[in-house]
PDB file of C-alpha atoms in Angstrom:
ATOM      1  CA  UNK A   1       0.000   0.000   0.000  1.00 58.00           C
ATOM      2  CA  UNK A   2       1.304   3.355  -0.480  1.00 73.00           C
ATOM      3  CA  UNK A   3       1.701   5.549   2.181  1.00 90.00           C
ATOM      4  CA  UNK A   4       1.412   9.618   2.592  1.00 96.00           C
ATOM      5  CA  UNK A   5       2.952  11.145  -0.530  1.00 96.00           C
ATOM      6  CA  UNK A   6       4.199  14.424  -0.484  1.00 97.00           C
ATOM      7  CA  UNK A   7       6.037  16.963  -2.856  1.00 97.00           C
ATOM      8  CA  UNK A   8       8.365  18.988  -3.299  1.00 97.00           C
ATOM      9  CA  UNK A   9      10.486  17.306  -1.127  1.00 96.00           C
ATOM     10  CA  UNK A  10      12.382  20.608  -0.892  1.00 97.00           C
ATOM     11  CA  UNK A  11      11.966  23.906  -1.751  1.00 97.00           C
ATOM     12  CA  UNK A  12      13.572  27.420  -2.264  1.00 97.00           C
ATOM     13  CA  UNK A  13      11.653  30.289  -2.072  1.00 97.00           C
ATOM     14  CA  UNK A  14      12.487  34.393  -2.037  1.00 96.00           C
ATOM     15  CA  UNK A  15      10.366  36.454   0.078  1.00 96.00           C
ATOM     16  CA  UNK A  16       7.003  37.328  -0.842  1.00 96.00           C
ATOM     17  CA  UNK A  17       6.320  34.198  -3.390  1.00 97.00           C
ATOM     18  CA  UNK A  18       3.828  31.995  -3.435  1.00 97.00           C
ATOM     19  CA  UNK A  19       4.806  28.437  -2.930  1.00 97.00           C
ATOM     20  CA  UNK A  20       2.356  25.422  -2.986  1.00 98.00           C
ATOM     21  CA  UNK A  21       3.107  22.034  -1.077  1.00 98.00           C
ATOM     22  CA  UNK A  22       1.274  18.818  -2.450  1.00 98.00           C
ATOM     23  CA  UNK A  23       0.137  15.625  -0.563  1.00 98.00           C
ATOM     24  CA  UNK A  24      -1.407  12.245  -1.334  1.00 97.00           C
ATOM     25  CA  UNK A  25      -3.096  10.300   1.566  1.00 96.00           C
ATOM     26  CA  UNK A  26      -3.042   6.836   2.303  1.00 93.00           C
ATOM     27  CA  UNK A  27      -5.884   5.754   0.188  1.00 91.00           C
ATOM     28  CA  UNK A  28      -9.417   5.619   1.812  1.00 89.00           C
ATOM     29  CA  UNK A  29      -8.268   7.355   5.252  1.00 91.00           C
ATOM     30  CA  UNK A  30     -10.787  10.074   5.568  1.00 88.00           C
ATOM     31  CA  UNK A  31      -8.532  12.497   7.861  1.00 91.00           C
ATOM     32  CA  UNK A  32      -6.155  14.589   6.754  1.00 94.00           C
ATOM     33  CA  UNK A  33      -3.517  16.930   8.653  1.00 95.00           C
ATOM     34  CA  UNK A  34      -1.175  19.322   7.871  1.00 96.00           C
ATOM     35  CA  UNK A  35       1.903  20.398  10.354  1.00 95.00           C
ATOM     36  CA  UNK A  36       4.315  22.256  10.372  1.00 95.00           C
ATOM     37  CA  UNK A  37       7.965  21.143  12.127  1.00 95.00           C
ATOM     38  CA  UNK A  38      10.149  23.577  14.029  1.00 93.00           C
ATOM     39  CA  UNK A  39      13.158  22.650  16.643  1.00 88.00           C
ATOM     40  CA  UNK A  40      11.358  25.549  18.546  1.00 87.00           C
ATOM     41  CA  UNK A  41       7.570  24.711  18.792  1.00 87.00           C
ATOM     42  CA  UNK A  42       8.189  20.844  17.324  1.00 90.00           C
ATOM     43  CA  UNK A  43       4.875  19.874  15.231  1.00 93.00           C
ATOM     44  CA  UNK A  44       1.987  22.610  15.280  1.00 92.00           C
ATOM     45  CA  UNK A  45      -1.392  21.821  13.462  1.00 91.00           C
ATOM     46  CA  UNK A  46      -2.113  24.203  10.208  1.00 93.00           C
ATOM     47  CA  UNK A  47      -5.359  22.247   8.893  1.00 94.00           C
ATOM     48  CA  UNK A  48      -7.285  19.763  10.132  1.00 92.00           C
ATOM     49  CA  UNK A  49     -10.116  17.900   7.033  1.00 93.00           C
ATOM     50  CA  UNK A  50     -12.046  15.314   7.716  1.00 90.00           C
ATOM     51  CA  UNK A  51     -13.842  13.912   4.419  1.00 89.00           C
ATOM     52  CA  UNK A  52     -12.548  17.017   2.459  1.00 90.00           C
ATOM     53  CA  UNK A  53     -14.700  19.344   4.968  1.00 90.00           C
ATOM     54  CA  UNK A  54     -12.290  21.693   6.735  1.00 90.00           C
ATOM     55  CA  UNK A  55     -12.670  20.973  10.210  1.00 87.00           C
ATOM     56  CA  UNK A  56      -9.921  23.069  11.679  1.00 83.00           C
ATOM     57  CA  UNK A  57      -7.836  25.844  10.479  1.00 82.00           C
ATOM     58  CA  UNK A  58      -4.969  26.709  12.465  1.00 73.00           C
ATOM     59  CA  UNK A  59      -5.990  30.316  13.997  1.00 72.00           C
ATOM     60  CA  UNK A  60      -2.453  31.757  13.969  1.00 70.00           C
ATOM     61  CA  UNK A  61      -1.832  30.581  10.470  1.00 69.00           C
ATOM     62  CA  UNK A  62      -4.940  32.192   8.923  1.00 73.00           C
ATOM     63  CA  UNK A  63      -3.428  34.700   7.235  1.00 84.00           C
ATOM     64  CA  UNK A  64      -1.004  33.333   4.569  1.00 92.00           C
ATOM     65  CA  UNK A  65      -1.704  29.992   4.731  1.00 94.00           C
ATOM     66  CA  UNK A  66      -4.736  28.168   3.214  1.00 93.00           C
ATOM     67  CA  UNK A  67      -4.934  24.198   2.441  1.00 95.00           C
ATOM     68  CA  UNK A  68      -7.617  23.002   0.129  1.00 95.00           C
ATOM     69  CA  UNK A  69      -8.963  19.204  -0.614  1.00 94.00           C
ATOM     70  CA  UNK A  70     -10.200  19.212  -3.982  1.00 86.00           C
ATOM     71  CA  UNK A  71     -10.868  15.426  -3.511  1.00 91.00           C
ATOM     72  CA  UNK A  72     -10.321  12.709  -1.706  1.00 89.00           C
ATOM     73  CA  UNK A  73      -7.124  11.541  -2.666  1.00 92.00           C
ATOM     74  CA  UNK A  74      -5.381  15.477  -3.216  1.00 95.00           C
ATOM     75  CA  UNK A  75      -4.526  18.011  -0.964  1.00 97.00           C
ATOM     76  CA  UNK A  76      -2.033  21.185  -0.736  1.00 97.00           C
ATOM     77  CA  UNK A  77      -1.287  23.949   1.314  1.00 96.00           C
ATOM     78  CA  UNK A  78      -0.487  27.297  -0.220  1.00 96.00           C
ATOM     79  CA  UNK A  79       1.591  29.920   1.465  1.00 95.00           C
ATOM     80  CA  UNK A  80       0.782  33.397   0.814  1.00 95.00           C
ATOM     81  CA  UNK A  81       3.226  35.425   0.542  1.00 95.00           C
ATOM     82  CA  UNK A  82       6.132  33.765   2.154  1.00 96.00           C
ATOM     83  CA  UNK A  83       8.402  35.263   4.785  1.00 96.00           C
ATOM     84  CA  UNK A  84      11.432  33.853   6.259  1.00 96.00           C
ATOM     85  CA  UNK A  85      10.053  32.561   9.302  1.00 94.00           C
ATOM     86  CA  UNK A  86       7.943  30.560   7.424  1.00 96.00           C
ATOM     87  CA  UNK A  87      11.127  28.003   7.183  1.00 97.00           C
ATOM     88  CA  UNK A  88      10.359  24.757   8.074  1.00 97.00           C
ATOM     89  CA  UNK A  89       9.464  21.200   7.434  1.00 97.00           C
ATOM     90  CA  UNK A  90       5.182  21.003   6.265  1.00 97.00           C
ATOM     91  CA  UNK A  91       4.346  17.699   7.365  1.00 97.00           C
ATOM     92  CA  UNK A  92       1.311  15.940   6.150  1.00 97.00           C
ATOM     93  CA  UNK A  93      -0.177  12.841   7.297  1.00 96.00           C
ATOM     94  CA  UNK A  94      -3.691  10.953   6.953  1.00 94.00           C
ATOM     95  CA  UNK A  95      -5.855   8.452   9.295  1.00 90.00           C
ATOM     96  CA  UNK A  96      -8.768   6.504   8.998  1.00 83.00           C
ATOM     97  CA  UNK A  97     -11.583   5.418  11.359  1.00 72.00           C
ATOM     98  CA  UNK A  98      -9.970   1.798  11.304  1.00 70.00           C
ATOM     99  CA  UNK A  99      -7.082   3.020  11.796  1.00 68.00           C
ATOM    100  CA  UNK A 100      -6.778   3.517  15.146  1.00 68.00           C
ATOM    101  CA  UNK A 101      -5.928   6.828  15.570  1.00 72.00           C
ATOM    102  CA  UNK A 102      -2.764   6.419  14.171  1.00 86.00           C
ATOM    103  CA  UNK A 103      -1.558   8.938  12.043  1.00 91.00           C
ATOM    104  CA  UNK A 104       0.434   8.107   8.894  1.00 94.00           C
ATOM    105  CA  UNK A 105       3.418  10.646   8.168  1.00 96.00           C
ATOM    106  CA  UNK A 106       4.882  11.867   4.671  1.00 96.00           C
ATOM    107  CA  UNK A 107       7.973  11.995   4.671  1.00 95.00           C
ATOM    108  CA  UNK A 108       7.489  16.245   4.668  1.00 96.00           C
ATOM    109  CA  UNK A 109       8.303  19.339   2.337  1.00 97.00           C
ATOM    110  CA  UNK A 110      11.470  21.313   3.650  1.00 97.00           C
ATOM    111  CA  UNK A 111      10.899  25.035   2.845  1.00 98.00           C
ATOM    112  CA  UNK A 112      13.366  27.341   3.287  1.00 97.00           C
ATOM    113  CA  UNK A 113      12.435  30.898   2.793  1.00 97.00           C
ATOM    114  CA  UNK A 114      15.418  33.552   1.611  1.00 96.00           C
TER     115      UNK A 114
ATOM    116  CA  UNK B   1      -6.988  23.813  25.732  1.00 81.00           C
ATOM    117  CA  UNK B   2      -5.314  20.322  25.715  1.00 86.00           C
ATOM    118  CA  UNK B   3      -1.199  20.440  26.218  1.00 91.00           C
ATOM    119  CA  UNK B   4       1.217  18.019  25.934  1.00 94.00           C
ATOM    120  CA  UNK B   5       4.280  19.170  27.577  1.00 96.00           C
ATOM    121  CA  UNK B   6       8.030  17.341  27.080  1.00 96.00           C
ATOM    122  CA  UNK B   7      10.431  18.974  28.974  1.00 94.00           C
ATOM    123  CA  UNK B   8      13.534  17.965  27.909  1.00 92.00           C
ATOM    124  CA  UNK B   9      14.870  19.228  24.879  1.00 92.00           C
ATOM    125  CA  UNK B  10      17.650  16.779  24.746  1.00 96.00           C
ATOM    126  CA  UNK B  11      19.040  13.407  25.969  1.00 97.00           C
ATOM    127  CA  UNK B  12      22.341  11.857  25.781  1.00 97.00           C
ATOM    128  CA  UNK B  13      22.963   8.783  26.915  1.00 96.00           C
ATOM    129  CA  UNK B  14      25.674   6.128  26.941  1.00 97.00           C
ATOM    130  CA  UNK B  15      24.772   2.896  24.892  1.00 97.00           C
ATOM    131  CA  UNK B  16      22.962   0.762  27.927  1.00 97.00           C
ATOM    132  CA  UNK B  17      22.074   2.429  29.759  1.00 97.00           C
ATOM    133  CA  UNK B  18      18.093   2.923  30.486  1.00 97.00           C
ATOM    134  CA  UNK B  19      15.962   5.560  29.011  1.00 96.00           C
ATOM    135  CA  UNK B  20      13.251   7.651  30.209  1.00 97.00           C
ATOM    136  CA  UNK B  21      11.785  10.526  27.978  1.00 97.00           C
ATOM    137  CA  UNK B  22       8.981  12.432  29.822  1.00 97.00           C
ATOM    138  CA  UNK B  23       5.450  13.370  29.272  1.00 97.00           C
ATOM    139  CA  UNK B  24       2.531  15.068  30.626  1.00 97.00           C
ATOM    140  CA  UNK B  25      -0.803  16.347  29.685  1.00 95.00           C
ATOM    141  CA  UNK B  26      -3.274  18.460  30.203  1.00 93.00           C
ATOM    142  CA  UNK B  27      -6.747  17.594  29.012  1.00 88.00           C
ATOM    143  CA  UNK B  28     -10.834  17.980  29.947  1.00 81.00           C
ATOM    144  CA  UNK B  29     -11.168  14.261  29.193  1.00 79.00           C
ATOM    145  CA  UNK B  30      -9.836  10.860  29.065  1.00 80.00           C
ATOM    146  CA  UNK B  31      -7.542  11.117  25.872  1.00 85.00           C
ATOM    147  CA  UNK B  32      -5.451   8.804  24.158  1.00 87.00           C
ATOM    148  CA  UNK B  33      -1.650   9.097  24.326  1.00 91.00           C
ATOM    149  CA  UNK B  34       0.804   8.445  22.065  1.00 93.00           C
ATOM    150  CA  UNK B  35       4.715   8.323  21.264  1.00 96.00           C
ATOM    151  CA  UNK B  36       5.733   8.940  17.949  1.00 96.00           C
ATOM    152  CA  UNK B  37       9.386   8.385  16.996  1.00 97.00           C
ATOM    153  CA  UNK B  38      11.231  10.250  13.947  1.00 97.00           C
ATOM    154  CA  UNK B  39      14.621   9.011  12.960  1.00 96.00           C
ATOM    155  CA  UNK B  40      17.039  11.625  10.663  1.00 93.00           C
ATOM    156  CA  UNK B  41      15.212  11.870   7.095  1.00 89.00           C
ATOM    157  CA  UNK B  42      12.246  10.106   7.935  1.00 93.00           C
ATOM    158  CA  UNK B  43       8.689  10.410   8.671  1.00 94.00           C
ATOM    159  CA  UNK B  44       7.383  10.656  12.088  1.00 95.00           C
ATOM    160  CA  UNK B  45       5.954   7.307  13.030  1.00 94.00           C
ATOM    161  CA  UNK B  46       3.390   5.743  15.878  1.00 94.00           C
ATOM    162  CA  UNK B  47       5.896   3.956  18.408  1.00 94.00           C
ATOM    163  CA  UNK B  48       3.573   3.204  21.089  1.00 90.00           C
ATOM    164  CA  UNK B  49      -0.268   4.366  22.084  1.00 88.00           C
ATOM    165  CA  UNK B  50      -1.939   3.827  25.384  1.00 85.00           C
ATOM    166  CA  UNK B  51      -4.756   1.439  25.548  1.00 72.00           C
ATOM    167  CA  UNK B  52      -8.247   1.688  26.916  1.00 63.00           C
ATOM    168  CA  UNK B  53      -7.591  -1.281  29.513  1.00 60.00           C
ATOM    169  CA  UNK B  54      -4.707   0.408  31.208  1.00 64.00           C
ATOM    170  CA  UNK B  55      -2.693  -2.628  29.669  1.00 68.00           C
ATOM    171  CA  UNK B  56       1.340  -0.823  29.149  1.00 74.00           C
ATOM    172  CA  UNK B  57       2.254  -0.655  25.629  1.00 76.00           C
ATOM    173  CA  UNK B  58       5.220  -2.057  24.204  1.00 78.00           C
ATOM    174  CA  UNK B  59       7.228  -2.308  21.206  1.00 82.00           C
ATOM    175  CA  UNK B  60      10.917  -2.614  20.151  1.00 86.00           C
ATOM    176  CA  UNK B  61      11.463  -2.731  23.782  1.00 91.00           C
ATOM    177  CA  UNK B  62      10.277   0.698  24.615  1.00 94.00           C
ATOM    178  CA  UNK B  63       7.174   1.251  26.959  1.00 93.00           C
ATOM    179  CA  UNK B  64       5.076   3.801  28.469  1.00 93.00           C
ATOM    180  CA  UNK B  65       2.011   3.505  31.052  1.00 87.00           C
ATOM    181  CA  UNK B  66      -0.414   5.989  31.827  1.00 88.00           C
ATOM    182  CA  UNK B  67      -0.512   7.422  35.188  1.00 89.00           C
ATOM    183  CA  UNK B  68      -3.749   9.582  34.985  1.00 87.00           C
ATOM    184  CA  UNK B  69      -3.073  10.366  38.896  1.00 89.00           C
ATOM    185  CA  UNK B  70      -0.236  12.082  37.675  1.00 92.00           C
ATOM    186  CA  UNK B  71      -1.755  12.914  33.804  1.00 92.00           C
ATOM    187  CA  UNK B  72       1.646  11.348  32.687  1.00 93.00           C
ATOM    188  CA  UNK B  73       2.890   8.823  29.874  1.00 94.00           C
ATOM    189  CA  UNK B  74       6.490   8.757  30.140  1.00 96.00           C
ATOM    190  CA  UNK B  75       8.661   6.543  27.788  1.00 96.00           C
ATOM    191  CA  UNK B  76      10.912   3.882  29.013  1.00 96.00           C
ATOM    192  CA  UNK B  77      13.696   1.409  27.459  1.00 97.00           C
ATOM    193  CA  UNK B  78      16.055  -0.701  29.983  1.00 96.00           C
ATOM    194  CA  UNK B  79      18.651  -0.621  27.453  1.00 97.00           C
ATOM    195  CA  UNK B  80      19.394   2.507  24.947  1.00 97.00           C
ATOM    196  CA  UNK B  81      21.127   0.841  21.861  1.00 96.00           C
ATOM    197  CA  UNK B  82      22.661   3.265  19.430  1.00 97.00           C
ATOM    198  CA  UNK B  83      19.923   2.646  16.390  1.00 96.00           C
ATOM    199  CA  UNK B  84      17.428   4.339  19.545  1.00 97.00           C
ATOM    200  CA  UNK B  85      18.705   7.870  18.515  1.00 97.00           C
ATOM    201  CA  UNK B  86      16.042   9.784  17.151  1.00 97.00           C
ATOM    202  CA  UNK B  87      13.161  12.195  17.860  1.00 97.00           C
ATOM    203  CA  UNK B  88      10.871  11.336  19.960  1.00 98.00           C
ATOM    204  CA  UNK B  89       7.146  12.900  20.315  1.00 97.00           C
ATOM    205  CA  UNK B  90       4.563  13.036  22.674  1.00 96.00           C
ATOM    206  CA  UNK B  91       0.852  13.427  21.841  1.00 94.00           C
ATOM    207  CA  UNK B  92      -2.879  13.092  22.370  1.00 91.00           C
ATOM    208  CA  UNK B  93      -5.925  12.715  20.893  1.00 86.00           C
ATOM    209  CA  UNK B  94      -9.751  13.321  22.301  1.00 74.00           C
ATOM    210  CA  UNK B  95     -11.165   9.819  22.890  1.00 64.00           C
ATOM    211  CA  UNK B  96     -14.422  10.868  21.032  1.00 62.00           C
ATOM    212  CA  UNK B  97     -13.772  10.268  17.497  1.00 57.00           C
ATOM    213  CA  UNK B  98     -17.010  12.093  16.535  1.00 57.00           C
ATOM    214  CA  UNK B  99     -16.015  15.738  17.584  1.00 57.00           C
ATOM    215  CA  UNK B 100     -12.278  15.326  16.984  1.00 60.00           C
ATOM    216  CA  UNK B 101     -11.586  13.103  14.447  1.00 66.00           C
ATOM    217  CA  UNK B 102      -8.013  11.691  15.279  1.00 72.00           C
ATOM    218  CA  UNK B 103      -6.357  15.151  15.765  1.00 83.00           C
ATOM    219  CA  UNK B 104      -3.217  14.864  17.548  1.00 88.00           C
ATOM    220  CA  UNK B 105      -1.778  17.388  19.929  1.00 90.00           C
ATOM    221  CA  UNK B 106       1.973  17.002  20.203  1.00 93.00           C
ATOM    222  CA  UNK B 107       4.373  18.624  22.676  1.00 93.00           C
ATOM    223  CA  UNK B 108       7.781  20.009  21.236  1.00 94.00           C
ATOM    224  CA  UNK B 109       9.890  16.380  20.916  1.00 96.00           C
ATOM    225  CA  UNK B 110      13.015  15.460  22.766  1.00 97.00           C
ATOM    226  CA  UNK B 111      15.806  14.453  20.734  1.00 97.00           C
ATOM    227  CA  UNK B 112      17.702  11.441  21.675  1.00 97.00           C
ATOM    228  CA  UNK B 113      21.114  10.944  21.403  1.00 98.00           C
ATOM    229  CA  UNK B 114      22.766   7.485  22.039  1.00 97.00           C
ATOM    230  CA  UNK B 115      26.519   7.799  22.257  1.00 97.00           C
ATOM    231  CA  UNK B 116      28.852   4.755  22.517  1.00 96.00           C
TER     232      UNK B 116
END
């Protein structure tokens, strides 16, 4: 089975771009996440979709950052313009009902913001 | 709002000695409580998550029990072995699937460091 897909697996980006970030669920989990991964505040929740339905949006991250679920098996997380401190690993990962709980990582998109 | 707090940033230990990476929570309910492990490159993954007996989870000789006296889940290992380095997370999740889907809190990780 595959698991959580996710690209770029690394990206470059001057201040004030737009960058987009692109991730594949495990196929038929119904939840989908996106993080992001700092040394300083470790893995903070940006998005939270349960059967494509936005269920939480990160209130601090409102402003330049906006993930969409067009369908069930595609998701991706825009960022708005980007600023340096947006440097970081975006993790996404995807669980199921019968799952668990368990949340199933991608292997994450390093940004790094210039 | 629910917390998990880790409080140590870093551990280094000497091959073989024992491990313990701490945990606590704050949350309204009964939650679920996880450790999630991420070695250099890779994808976090679930180590070990608490069960709804009370049994202790185990797995590649790590363990963890919930003390909900205490509103702890600290991770244990008798033995560190040098493969054991790695990041190591904390989280929880609201029992009630229904209003929280499997959402996972996570403190701030504690890197482990296994030296010879």
């Amino acid at each position: 089975d595959a698991g959580v897909t996710q690209t770029p697996r690394h990206e470059v980006a001057e201040k004030g771009q737009t960058i987009i970030l692109k991730c594949e669920p495990v196929s038929g989990h119904n939840d989908l996440f996106w993080y992001r991964q700092t040394k300083i505040q470790g893995l903070e929740l940006l998005s939270y979709f349960r059967s494509k339905s936005l269920m939480e949006d990160g209130g601090a991250f409102k402003d330049r950052f906006k993930a969409e679920m067009l369908n069930s098996s595609f998701s991706t997380l825009k960022i708005q313009p980007t600023e340096p401190k947006d440097s970081a690993v975006y993790l996404c990962a995807s669980s199921g009902q019968g799952s668990g709980n368990t949340l199933y990582f991608g292997e994450g998109s390093r940004l790094i913001v210039v | 709002g629910d917390s998990v707090t880790q409080t140590e940033g870093l551990v280094t230990l000497t091959e073989g000695l024992p491990v313990m990476l701490n945990c606590t929570y704050q949350s309204t309910y009964s939650p679920f409580l996880f450790w999630y492990v991420q070695h250099l490159n890779e994808a976090p993954k679930l180590l070990l998550k608490s069960f709804t007996d009370n049994k202790r989870p185990e797995h590649q000789g790590f363990h963890a029990t919930l003390h909900k006296s205490s509103s702890s889940f600290h991770l244990q290992k008798s033995s560190a072995q040098l493969s054991d380095s790695a990041l190591y997370y904390c989280a929880l999740s609201d029992r009630d699937y229904g209003s929280s889907g499997n959402k996972l809190i996570f403190g701030i990780g504690t890197l482990l460091s296994v030296k010879p």
